GROMACS .gro file of C-alpha atoms in nm:
model
  240
    1UNK     CA    1   1.753  -2.038   3.650
    2UNK     CA    2   1.560  -2.106   3.331
    3UNK     CA    3   1.709  -2.453   3.316
    4UNK     CA    4   1.616  -2.520   3.679
    5UNK     CA    5   1.251  -2.440   3.616
    6UNK     CA    6   0.969  -2.278   3.808
    7UNK     CA    7   1.027  -2.217   4.177
    8UNK     CA    8   1.405  -2.245   4.159
    9UNK     CA    9   1.619  -1.975   4.318
   10UNK     CA   10   1.984  -1.877   4.297
   11UNK     CA   11   2.138  -1.972   4.631
   12UNK     CA   12   2.458  -2.021   4.831
   13UNK     CA   13   2.761  -1.860   4.661
   14UNK     CA   14   2.555  -1.748   4.361
   15UNK     CA   15   2.309  -1.562   4.584
   16UNK     CA   16   2.599  -1.412   4.780
   17UNK     CA   17   2.744  -1.283   4.453
   18UNK     CA   18   2.409  -1.133   4.350
   19UNK     CA   19   2.381  -0.962   4.690
   20UNK     CA   20   2.750  -0.857   4.665
   21UNK     CA   21   2.808  -0.947   5.027
   22UNK     CA   22   3.143  -0.838   5.167
   23UNK     CA   23   3.396  -1.110   5.233
   24UNK     CA   24   3.250  -1.365   4.991
   25UNK     CA   25   3.382  -1.422   4.640
   26UNK     CA   26   3.116  -1.526   4.396
   27UNK     CA   27   3.156  -1.455   4.024
   28UNK     CA   28   3.420  -1.725   3.966
   29UNK     CA   29   3.232  -1.993   4.160
   30UNK     CA   30   3.014  -2.263   4.001
   31UNK     CA   31   2.651  -2.159   3.967
   32UNK     CA   32   2.431  -2.284   4.253
   33UNK     CA   33   2.053  -2.306   4.261
   34UNK     CA   34   1.805  -2.449   4.508
   35UNK     CA   35   1.479  -2.625   4.426
   36UNK     CA   36   1.209  -2.775   4.646
   37UNK     CA   37   1.192  -3.152   4.673
   38UNK     CA   38   1.093  -3.376   4.506
   39UNK     CA   39   1.198  -3.181   4.196
   40UNK     CA   40   1.530  -3.289   4.049
   41UNK     CA   41   1.617  -3.084   3.735
   42UNK     CA   42   1.910  -3.227   3.542
   43UNK     CA   43   1.971  -2.957   3.279
   44UNK     CA   44   2.132  -2.705   3.514
   45UNK     CA   45   2.499  -2.629   3.428
   46UNK     CA   46   2.598  -2.608   3.794
   47UNK     CA   47   2.509  -2.736   4.141
   48UNK     CA   48   2.146  -2.808   4.230
   49UNK     CA   49   2.049  -2.816   4.598
   50UNK     CA   50   1.723  -2.994   4.683
   51UNK     CA   51   1.546  -2.903   5.005
   52UNK     CA   52   1.223  -2.927   5.203
   53UNK     CA   53   1.313  -2.613   5.399
   54UNK     CA   54   1.268  -2.336   5.143
   55UNK     CA   55   0.988  -2.111   5.268
   56UNK     CA   56   0.844  -1.797   5.107
   57UNK     CA   57   1.029  -1.603   5.381
   58UNK     CA   58   1.355  -1.738   5.238
   59UNK     CA   59   1.299  -1.604   4.885
   60UNK     CA   60   1.356  -1.241   4.790
   61UNK     CA   61   1.037  -1.112   4.625
   62UNK     CA   62   1.044  -0.919   4.302
   63UNK     CA   63   1.411  -0.969   4.213
   64UNK     CA   64   1.500  -0.998   3.846
   65UNK     CA   65   1.690  -1.319   3.915
   66UNK     CA   66   1.503  -1.520   4.181
   67UNK     CA   67   1.734  -1.569   4.480
   68UNK     CA   68   1.740  -1.656   4.845
   69UNK     CA   69   1.719  -1.365   5.085
   70UNK     CA   70   2.043  -1.233   5.229
   71UNK     CA   71   1.950  -1.394   5.562
   72UNK     CA   72   1.889  -1.739   5.408
   73UNK     CA   73   2.208  -1.700   5.204
   74UNK     CA   74   2.408  -1.649   5.525
   75UNK     CA   75   2.242  -1.955   5.679
   76UNK     CA   76   2.323  -2.167   5.373
   77UNK     CA   77   2.687  -2.058   5.372
   78UNK     CA   78   2.755  -2.058   5.748
   79UNK     CA   79   2.904  -2.408   5.739
   80UNK     CA   80   3.109  -2.350   5.423
   81UNK     CA   81   3.297  -2.025   5.477
   82UNK     CA   82   3.542  -1.912   5.742
   83UNK     CA   83   3.442  -1.719   6.055
   84UNK     CA   84   3.600  -1.397   5.926
   85UNK     CA   85   3.413  -1.420   5.596
   86UNK     CA   86   3.085  -1.491   5.774
   87UNK     CA   87   3.130  -1.196   6.009
   88UNK     CA   88   3.214  -0.957   5.725
   89UNK     CA   89   2.910  -1.074   5.527
   90UNK     CA   90   2.679  -1.038   5.830
   91UNK     CA   91   2.811  -0.688   5.902
   92UNK     CA   92   2.758  -0.587   5.540
   93UNK     CA   93   2.406  -0.729   5.529
   94UNK     CA   94   2.311  -0.546   5.849
   95UNK     CA   95   2.475  -0.220   5.747
   96UNK     CA   96   2.288  -0.219   5.413
   97UNK     CA   97   1.957  -0.317   5.569
   98UNK     CA   98   1.947  -0.657   5.397
   99UNK     CA   99   1.945  -0.855   5.721
  100UNK     CA  100   1.727  -0.808   6.029
  101UNK     CA  101   1.864  -0.989   6.335
  102UNK     CA  102   1.532  -1.101   6.486
  103UNK     CA  103   1.434  -1.262   6.155
  104UNK     CA  104   1.779  -1.421   6.118
  105UNK     CA  105   1.761  -1.565   6.468
  106UNK     CA  106   1.411  -1.699   6.406
  107UNK     CA  107   1.513  -1.882   6.087
  108UNK     CA  108   1.839  -2.005   6.237
  109UNK     CA  109   1.651  -2.162   6.530
  110UNK     CA  110   1.412  -2.337   6.293
  111UNK     CA  111   1.690  -2.472   6.072
  112UNK     CA  112   1.906  -2.571   6.370
  113UNK     CA  113   1.627  -2.797   6.495
  114UNK     CA  114   1.638  -2.967   6.156
  115UNK     CA  115   2.013  -3.030   6.193
  116UNK     CA  116   2.132  -2.777   5.935
  117UNK     CA  117   2.515  -2.772   5.949
  118UNK     CA  118   2.681  -2.439   6.014
  119UNK     CA  119   2.379  -2.279   6.183
  120UNK     CA  120   2.533  -2.306   6.533
  121UNK     CA  121   2.834  -2.108   6.409
  122UNK     CA  122   2.606  -1.830   6.287
  123UNK     CA  123   2.411  -1.835   6.615
  124UNK     CA  124   2.735  -1.795   6.810
  125UNK     CA  125   2.837  -1.506   6.585
  126UNK     CA  126   2.503  -1.334   6.647
  127UNK     CA  127   2.550  -1.373   7.022
  128UNK     CA  128   2.906  -1.243   7.012
  129UNK     CA  129   2.824  -0.936   6.804
  130UNK     CA  130   2.496  -0.842   6.973
  131UNK     CA  131   2.469  -0.466   7.033
  132UNK     CA  132   2.796  -0.399   6.850
  133UNK     CA  133   2.777  -0.068   6.661
  134UNK     CA  134   2.749  -0.063   6.284
  135UNK     CA  135   2.976   0.167   6.090
  136UNK     CA  136   2.875   0.384   5.800
  137UNK     CA  137   3.105   0.204   5.558
  138UNK     CA  138   3.293  -0.120   5.504
  139UNK     CA  139   3.611   0.046   5.630
  140UNK     CA  140   3.451   0.158   5.956
  141UNK     CA  141   3.304  -0.187   6.013
  142UNK     CA  142   3.640  -0.354   5.953
  143UNK     CA  143   3.800  -0.118   6.207
  144UNK     CA  144   3.527  -0.193   6.461
  145UNK     CA  145   3.586  -0.567   6.416
  146UNK     CA  146   3.957  -0.521   6.490
  147UNK     CA  147   3.880  -0.306   6.795
  148UNK     CA  148   3.625  -0.547   6.944
  149UNK     CA  149   3.840  -0.855   6.873
  150UNK     CA  150   4.132  -0.690   7.054
  151UNK     CA  151   3.914  -0.636   7.362
  152UNK     CA  152   3.928  -0.256   7.347
  153UNK     CA  153   3.635  -0.042   7.463
  154UNK     CA  154   3.368  -0.016   7.194
  155UNK     CA  155   3.345   0.333   7.043
  156UNK     CA  156   3.041   0.529   6.945
  157UNK     CA  157   3.004   0.560   6.567
  158UNK     CA  158   2.929   0.856   6.339
  159UNK     CA  159   2.892   1.099   6.629
  160UNK     CA  160   2.808   1.465   6.576
  161UNK     CA  161   2.996   1.708   6.798
  162UNK     CA  162   3.030   2.084   6.803
  163UNK     CA  163   3.359   2.239   6.683
  164UNK     CA  164   3.529   2.532   6.851
  165UNK     CA  165   3.457   2.834   6.628
  166UNK     CA  166   3.118   2.706   6.519
  167UNK     CA  167   2.972   2.426   6.315
  168UNK     CA  168   2.907   2.056   6.368
  169UNK     CA  169   3.162   1.784   6.293
  170UNK     CA  170   3.060   1.423   6.233
  171UNK     CA  171   3.340   1.189   6.340
  172UNK     CA  172   3.387   0.823   6.256
  173UNK     CA  173   3.478   0.661   6.590
  174UNK     CA  174   3.442   0.834   6.924
  175UNK     CA  175   3.551   0.747   7.281
  176UNK     CA  176   3.394   0.995   7.522
  177UNK     CA  177   3.590   0.906   7.835
  178UNK     CA  178   3.924   0.926   7.655
  179UNK     CA  179   3.829   1.235   7.450
  180UNK     CA  180   3.956   1.038   7.149
  181UNK     CA  181   3.840   1.069   6.789
  182UNK     CA  182   3.951   0.823   6.520
  183UNK     CA  183   3.902   0.918   6.157
  184UNK     CA  184   3.926   0.666   5.872
  185UNK     CA  185   4.033   0.784   5.527
  186UNK     CA  186   3.915   0.547   5.258
  187UNK     CA  187   3.991   0.543   4.888
  188UNK     CA  188   3.803   0.806   4.692
  189UNK     CA  189   3.729   1.026   4.993
  190UNK     CA  190   3.916   1.325   5.130
  191UNK     CA  191   4.126   1.320   4.811
  192UNK     CA  192   4.114   1.676   4.677
  193UNK     CA  193   4.319   1.963   4.815
  194UNK     CA  194   4.005   2.140   4.938
  195UNK     CA  195   3.880   1.825   5.112
  196UNK     CA  196   4.215   1.772   5.281
  197UNK     CA  197   4.216   2.137   5.384
  198UNK     CA  198   3.868   2.103   5.535
  199UNK     CA  199   3.972   1.786   5.718
  200UNK     CA  200   4.280   1.954   5.862
  201UNK     CA  201   4.076   2.251   5.981
  202UNK     CA  202   3.818   2.023   6.139
  203UNK     CA  203   4.090   1.831   6.325
  204UNK     CA  204   4.244   2.156   6.445
  205UNK     CA  205   3.909   2.286   6.574
  206UNK     CA  206   3.832   1.955   6.745
  207UNK     CA  207   4.174   1.978   6.907
  208UNK     CA  208   4.088   2.319   7.047
  209UNK     CA  209   3.786   2.159   7.208
  210UNK     CA  210   4.006   1.909   7.388
  211UNK     CA  211   3.958   1.614   7.154
  212UNK     CA  212   4.256   1.408   7.045
  213UNK     CA  213   4.219   1.324   6.675
  214UNK     CA  214   4.398   1.025   6.518
  215UNK     CA  215   4.366   0.931   6.150
  216UNK     CA  216   4.417   0.591   5.989
  217UNK     CA  217   4.413   0.509   5.617
  218UNK     CA  218   4.249   0.227   5.427
  219UNK     CA  219   4.588   0.058   5.404
  220UNK     CA  220   4.635   0.084   5.781
  221UNK     CA  221   4.306  -0.091   5.854
  222UNK     CA  222   4.346  -0.360   5.588
  223UNK     CA  223   4.720  -0.424   5.593
  224UNK     CA  224   4.826  -0.316   5.944
  225UNK     CA  225   4.541  -0.390   6.184
  226UNK     CA  226   4.793  -0.455   6.464
  227UNK     CA  227   4.926  -0.102   6.424
  228UNK     CA  228   4.574   0.044   6.433
  229UNK     CA  229   4.480  -0.152   6.746
  230UNK     CA  230   4.813  -0.073   6.915
  231UNK     CA  231   4.783   0.299   6.854
  232UNK     CA  232   4.424   0.315   6.975
  233UNK     CA  233   4.517   0.117   7.286
  234UNK     CA  234   4.808   0.355   7.356
  235UNK     CA  235   4.586   0.663   7.319
  236UNK     CA  236   4.317   0.513   7.542
  237UNK     CA  237   4.578   0.449   7.812
  238UNK     CA  238   4.752   0.783   7.774
  239UNK     CA  239   4.659   1.040   8.041
  240UNK     CA  240   4.461   1.329   7.900
   0.00000   0.00000   0.00000
């Protein structure tokens, strides 16, 4: 950034790495910066993008390393990364509050009129995922993507329900009509004996209330998405 000079910002894969967006590798990529035309710095040990379309709304204010906003980073990368990577990065940006859909749509429309490649793909993704629930974690969001892609009914997320015997349980994924609860056990959670004991008691009390509780692990969601989708489909079809 120092070599690129005043007004330059980290962008593209470098900005994605600084934002730590899910689905996008960054640290091993060549450094990328963007400058406004007509500047053309030559001392940068990486890739320099020159543009007329870098607005103040595209630059994250107050960051230690100047960078494009998460929204502009998605727009810059939409034509370079796969659909699955783009969807994971969008989900992560929304879940963490880095991306606001109305702003992203506004900038995508502006850049599409200028012929920016990849923007139509991002616009289609926004249309396809409109009103889709956001999970509380990467694991929940990955499960939701599998569920929606498979055409299954969309669950409610992080729902609070009352347990038989007292107390409130917050469950990961929730289908009211099927009285089905899906819990997702990620790495580093529910790992101690006391936590597992509390989880087992919660499942038992939810069962007393008529809820069917199914648990999937991190490995299930990541390595066996077909199994996860198949089991959820079977439970949704099974008579109560």
